GROMACS .gro file of C-alpha atoms in nm:
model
  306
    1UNK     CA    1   7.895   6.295  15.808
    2UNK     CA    2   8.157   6.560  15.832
    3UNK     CA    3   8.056   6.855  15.964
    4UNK     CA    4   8.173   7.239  15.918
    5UNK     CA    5   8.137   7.547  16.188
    6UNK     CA    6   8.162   7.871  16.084
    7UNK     CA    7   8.400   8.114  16.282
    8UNK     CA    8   8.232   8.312  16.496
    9UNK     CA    9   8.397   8.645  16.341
   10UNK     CA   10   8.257   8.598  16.041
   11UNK     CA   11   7.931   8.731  16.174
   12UNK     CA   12   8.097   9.056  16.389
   13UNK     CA   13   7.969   9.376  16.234
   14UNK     CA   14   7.674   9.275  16.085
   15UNK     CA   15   7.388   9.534  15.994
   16UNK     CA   16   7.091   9.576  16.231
   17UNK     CA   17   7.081   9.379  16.495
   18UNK     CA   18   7.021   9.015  16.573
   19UNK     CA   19   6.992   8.894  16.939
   20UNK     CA   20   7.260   8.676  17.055
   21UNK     CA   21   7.276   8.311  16.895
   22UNK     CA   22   7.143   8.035  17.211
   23UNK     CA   23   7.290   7.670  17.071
   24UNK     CA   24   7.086   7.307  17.088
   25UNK     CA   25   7.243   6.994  16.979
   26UNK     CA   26   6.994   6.807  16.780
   27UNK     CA   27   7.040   6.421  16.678
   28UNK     CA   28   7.095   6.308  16.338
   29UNK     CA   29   6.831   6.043  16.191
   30UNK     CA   30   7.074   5.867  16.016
   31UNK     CA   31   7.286   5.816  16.353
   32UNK     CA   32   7.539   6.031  16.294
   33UNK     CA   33   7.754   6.256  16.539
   34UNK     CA   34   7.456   6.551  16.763
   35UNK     CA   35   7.442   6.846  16.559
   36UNK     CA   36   7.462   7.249  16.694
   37UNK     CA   37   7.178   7.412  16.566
   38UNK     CA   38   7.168   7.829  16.617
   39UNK     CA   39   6.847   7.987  16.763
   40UNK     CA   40   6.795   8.369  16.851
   41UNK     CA   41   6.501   8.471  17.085
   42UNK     CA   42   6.395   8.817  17.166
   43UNK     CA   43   6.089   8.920  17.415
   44UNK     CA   44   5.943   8.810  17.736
   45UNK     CA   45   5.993   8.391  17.800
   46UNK     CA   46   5.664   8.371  17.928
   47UNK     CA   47   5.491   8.581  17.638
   48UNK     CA   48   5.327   8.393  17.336
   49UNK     CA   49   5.600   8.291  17.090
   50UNK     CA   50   5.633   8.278  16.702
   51UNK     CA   51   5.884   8.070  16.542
   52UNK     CA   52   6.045   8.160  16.228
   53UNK     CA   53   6.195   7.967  16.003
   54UNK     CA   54   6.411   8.088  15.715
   55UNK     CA   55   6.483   7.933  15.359
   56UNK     CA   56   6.720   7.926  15.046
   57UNK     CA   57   6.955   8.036  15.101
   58UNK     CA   58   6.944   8.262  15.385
   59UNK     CA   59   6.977   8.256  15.776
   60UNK     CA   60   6.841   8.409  16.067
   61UNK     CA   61   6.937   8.739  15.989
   62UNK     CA   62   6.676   8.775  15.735
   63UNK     CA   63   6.429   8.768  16.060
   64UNK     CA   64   6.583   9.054  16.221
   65UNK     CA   65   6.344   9.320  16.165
   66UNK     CA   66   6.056   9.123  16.183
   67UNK     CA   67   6.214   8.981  16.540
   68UNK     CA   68   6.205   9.321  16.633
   69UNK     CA   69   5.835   9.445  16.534
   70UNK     CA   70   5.717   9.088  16.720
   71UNK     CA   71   5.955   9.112  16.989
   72UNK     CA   72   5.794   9.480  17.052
   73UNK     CA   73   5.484   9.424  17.064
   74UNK     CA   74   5.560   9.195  17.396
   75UNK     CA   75   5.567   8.874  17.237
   76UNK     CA   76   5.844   8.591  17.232
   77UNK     CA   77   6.037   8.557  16.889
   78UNK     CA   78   6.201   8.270  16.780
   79UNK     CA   79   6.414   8.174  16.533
   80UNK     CA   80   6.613   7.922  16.397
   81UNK     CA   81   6.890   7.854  16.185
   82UNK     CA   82   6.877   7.547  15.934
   83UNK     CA   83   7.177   7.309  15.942
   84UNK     CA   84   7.430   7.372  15.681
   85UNK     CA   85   7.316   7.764  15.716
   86UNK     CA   86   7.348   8.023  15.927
   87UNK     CA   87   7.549   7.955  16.284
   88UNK     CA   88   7.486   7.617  16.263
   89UNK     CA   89   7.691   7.353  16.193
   90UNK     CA   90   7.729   7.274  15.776
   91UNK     CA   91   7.765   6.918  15.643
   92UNK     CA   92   8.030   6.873  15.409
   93UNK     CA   93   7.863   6.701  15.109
   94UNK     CA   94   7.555   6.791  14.917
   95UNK     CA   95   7.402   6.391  14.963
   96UNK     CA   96   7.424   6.466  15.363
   97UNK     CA   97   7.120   6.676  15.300
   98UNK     CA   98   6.768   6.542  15.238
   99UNK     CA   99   6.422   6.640  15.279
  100UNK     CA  100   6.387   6.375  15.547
  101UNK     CA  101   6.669   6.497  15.776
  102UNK     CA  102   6.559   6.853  15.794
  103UNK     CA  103   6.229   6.750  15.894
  104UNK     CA  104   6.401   6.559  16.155
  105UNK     CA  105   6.665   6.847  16.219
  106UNK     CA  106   6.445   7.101  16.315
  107UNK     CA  107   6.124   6.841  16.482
  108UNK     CA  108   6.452   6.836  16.732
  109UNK     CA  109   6.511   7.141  16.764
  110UNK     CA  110   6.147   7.283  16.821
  111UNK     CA  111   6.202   6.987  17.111
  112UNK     CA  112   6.484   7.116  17.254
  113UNK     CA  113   6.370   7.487  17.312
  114UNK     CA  114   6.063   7.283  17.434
  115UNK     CA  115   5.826   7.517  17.227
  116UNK     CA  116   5.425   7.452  17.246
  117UNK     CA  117   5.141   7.639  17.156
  118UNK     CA  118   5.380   7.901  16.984
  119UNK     CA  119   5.237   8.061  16.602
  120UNK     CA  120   5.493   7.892  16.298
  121UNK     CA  121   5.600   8.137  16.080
  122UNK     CA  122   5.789   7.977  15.780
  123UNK     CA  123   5.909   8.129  15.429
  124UNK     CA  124   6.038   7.909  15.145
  125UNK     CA  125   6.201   7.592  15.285
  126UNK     CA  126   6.043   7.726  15.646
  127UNK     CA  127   5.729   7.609  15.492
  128UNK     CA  128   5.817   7.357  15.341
  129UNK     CA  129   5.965   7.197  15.658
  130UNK     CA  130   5.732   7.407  15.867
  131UNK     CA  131   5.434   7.276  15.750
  132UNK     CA  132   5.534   6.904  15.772
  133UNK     CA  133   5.590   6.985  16.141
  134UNK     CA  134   5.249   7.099  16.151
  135UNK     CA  135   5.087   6.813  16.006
  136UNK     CA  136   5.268   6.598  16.205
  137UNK     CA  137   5.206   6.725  16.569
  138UNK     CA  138   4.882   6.995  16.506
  139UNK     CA  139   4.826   7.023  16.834
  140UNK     CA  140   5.130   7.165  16.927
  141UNK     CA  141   5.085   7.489  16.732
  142UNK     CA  142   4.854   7.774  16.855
  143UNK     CA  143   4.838   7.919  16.445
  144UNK     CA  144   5.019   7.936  16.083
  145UNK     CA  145   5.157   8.219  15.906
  146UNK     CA  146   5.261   8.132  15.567
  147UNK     CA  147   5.427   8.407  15.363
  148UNK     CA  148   5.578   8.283  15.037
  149UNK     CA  149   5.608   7.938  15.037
  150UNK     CA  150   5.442   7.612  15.012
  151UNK     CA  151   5.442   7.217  15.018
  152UNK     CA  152   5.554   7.102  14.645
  153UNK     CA  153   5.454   6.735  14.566
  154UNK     CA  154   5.564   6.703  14.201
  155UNK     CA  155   5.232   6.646  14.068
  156UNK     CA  156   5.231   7.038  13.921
  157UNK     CA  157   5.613   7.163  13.747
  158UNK     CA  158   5.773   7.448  13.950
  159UNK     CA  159   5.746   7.767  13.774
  160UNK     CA  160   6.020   7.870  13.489
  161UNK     CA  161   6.189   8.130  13.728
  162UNK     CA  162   6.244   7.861  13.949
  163UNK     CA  163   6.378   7.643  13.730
  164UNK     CA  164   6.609   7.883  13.638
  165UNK     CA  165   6.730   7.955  13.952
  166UNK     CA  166   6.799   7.542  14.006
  167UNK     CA  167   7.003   7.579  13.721
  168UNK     CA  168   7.204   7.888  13.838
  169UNK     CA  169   7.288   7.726  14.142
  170UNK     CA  170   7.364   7.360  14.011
  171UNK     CA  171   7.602   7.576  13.756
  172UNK     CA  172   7.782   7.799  13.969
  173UNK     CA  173   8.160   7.712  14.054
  174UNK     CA  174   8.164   7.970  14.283
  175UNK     CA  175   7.806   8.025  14.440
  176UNK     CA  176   7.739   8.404  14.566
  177UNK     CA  177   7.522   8.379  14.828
  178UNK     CA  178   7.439   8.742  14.877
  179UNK     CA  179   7.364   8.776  14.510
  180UNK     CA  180   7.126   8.505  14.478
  181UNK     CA  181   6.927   8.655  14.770
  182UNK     CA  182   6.954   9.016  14.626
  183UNK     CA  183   6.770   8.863  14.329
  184UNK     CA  184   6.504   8.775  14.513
  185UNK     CA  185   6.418   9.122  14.672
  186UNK     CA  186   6.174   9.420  14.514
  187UNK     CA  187   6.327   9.683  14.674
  188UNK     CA  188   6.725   9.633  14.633
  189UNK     CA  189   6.971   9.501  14.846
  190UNK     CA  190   7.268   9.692  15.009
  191UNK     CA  191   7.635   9.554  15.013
  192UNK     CA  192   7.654   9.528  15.403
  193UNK     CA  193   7.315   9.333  15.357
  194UNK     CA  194   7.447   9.107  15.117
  195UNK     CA  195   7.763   9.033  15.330
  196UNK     CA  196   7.556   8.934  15.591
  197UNK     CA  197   7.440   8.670  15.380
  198UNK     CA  198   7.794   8.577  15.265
  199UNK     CA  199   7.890   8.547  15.637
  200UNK     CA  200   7.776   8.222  15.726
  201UNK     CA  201   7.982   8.059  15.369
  202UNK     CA  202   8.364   8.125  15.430
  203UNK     CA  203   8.441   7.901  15.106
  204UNK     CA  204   8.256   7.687  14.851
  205UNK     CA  205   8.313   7.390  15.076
  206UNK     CA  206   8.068   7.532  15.276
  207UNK     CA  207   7.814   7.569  15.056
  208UNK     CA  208   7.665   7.230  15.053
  209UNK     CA  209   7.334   7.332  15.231
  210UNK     CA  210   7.257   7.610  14.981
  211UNK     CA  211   7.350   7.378  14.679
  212UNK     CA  212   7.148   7.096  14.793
  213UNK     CA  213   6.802   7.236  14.865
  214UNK     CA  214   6.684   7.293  14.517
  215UNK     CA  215   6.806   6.947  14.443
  216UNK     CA  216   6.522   6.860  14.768
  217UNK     CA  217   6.268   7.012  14.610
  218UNK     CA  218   5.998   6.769  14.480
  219UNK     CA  219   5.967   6.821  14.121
  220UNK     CA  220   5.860   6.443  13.981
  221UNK     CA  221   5.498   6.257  14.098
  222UNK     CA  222   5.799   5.997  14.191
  223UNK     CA  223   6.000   6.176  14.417
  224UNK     CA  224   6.033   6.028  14.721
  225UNK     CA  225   5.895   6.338  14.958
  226UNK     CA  226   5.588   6.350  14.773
  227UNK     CA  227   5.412   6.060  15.007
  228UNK     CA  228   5.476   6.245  15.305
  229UNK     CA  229   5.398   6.608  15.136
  230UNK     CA  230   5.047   6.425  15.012
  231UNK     CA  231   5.012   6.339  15.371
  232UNK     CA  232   5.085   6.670  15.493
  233UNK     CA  233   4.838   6.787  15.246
  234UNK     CA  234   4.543   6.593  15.409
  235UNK     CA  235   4.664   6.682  15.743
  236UNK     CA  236   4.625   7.021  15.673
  237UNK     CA  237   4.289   6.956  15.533
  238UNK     CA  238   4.188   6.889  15.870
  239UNK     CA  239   4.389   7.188  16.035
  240UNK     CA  240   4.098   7.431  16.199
  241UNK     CA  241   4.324   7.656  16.440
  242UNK     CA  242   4.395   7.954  16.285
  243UNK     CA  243   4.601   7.974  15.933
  244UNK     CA  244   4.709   8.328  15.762
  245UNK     CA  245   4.828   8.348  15.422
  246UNK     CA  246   5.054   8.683  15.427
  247UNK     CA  247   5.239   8.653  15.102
  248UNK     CA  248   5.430   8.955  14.905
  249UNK     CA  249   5.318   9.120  14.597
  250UNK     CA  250   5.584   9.037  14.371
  251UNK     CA  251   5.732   8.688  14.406
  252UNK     CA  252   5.674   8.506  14.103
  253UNK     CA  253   5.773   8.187  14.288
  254UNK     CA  254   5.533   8.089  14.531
  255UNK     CA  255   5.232   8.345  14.457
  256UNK     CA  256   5.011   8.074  14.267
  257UNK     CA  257   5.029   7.872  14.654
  258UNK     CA  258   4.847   8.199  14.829
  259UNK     CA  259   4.554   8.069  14.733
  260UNK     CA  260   4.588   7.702  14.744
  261UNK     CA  261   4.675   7.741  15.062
  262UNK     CA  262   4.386   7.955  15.181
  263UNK     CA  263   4.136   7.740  15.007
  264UNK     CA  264   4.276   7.385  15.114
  265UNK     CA  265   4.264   7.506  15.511
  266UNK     CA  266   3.992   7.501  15.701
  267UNK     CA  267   4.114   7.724  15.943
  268UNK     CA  268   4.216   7.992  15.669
  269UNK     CA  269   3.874   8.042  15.598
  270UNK     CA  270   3.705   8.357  15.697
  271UNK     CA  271   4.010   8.514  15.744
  272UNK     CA  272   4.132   8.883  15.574
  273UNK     CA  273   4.454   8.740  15.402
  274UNK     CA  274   4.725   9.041  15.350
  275UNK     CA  275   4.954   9.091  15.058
  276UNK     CA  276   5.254   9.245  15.148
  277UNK     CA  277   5.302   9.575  14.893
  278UNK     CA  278   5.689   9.603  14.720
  279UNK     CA  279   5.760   9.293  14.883
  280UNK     CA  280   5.940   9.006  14.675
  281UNK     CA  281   6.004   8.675  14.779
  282UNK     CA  282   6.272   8.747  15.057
  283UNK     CA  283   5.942   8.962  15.196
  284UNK     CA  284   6.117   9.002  15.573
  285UNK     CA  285   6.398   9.198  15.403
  286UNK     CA  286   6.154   9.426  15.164
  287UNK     CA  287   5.912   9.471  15.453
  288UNK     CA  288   6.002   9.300  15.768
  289UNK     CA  289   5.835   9.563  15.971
  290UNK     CA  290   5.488   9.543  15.815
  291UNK     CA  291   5.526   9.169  15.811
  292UNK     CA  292   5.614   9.187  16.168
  293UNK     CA  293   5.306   9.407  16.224
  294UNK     CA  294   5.100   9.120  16.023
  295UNK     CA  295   5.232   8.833  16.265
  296UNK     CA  296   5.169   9.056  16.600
  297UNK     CA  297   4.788   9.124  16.521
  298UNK     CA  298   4.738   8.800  16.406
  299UNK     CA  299   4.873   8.623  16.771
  300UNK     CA  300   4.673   8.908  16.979
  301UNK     CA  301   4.368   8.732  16.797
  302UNK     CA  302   4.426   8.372  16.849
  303UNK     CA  303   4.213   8.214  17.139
  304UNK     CA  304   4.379   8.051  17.387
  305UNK     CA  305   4.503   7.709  17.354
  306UNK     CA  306   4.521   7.471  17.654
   0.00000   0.00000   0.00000
């Protein structure tokens, strides 16, 4: 597996502010060379943590404001970038990336920044990974956040919008980046913003990560990921520490899962579930703040795990 790094001054100048990238190497499944994933951590070290974990086909940097409402409320905030996005290394070819391995990818490198009883916060892909990690070690997680995303197992199509979007992306010759993530916000996107999003793509070579996921996606009752998404599904059946459902108000994507979710885990119940208003499905760039504030007052009301 060839692998891809993206100079470091491709990310100088960015909008807002993103704390400084911390690196962990992270084995490959498949036995290829370590891979150098990016995290970012703002916050006390000894506060409560969240983790965030971005999607398609974003980094980090679509965190950044709701690093900084978590971050000032005095807790720990996490996040990471997925490989072939972001700072981290990019494999070259779009069959390097699977389901499988980014499971494995970032079950590493939750390891390596030796995170426990820390609240997952995952959007898109960060739930779909991010809940598989939950399932498969729930006693390492103090609580769930869920904001537009889900855990597809073929058995029900993907909506026509997303379809669509599949399509763009399989289609493009040259993929923009920034434009498919503008798309994807309620309230606009600025041209510094989408550069930021550009950054981590020098060239189409690049690229393979954000061509490949929608290809991941399972969309068959065959697809291989659906036994392991089934399981998942059970697991979090059984999942009683303390799951909130904070999903925008206008992301035709992923809003039929805000209620699957809630009713499928036991330890969403009871709990007052908030829909983010003039939020789309990049949510932490229409309202990172108030999602921020969402993710704060849910940790200051989590028991305490030993």
């Amino acid at each position: 597996m060839d692998l891809l790094r993206t100079p470091d001054d491709r990310f100088e100048d960015l909008p807002g502010s993103l704390p400084a990238p911390r690196w962990v190497h992270v084995d490959d499944p498949d036995g290829g060379d370590p891979i150098r994933v990016a995290t970012y951590a703002a916050g006390p070290e000894d506060a409560p943590a969240v983790l965030m974990l971005h999607g398609e086909p974003t980094w980090s940097f679509l965190y950044r404001h709701v690093i900084d409402a978590v971050a000032g409320a005095g807790l720990r905030a996490v996040a990471i970038d997925m490989v072939g996005f972001g700072r981290s290394d990019k494999p070259t070819r779009i069959a390097d990336h699977s389901y499988a391995r980014h499971v494995a990818w970032m079950t590493g490198a939750v390891d390596a920044l030796g995170l426990r009883d820390a609240v997952l916060l995952g959007q898109d892909w960060g739930g779909l990974i991010g809940l598989r990690l939950v399932a498969a070690e729930p006693q390492r997680w103090a609580g769930v956040v869920a904001a537009n995303t889900g855990l597809p197992t073929g058995d029900v199509d993907m909506p026509a919008v997303w379809w669509r979007f599949r399509q763009a992306v399989e289609k493009a010759e040259q993929l923009d980046v920034g434009r498919l993530v503008a798309s994807g916000c309620a309230r606009g996107l600025g041209a510094p913003e989408r550069a930021a999003y550009d950054a981590p793509f020098p060239d189409e070579s690049s690229k393979a990560g954000p061509r490949a996921m929608p290809l991941l996606v399972p969309t068959r009752p065959d697809d291989p990921e659906n036994g392991p998404n089934r399981a998942a599904w059970e697991a979090l059946g059984r999942y009683e520490r303390p799951f909130l459902v904070a999903f925008g108000d206008s992301d035709p994507i992923t809003a039929p899962m805000a209620s699957v979710l809630r009713d499928h885990v036991p330890g969403a119940a009871g709990r007052d579930h908030p829909v983010i208003a003039d939020a789309g499905h990049f949510l932490q760039e229409d309202a990172g703040d108030a999602l921020g504030r969402v993710v704060a007052e849910f940790v200051a009301s989590l028991p305490t795990h030993g």
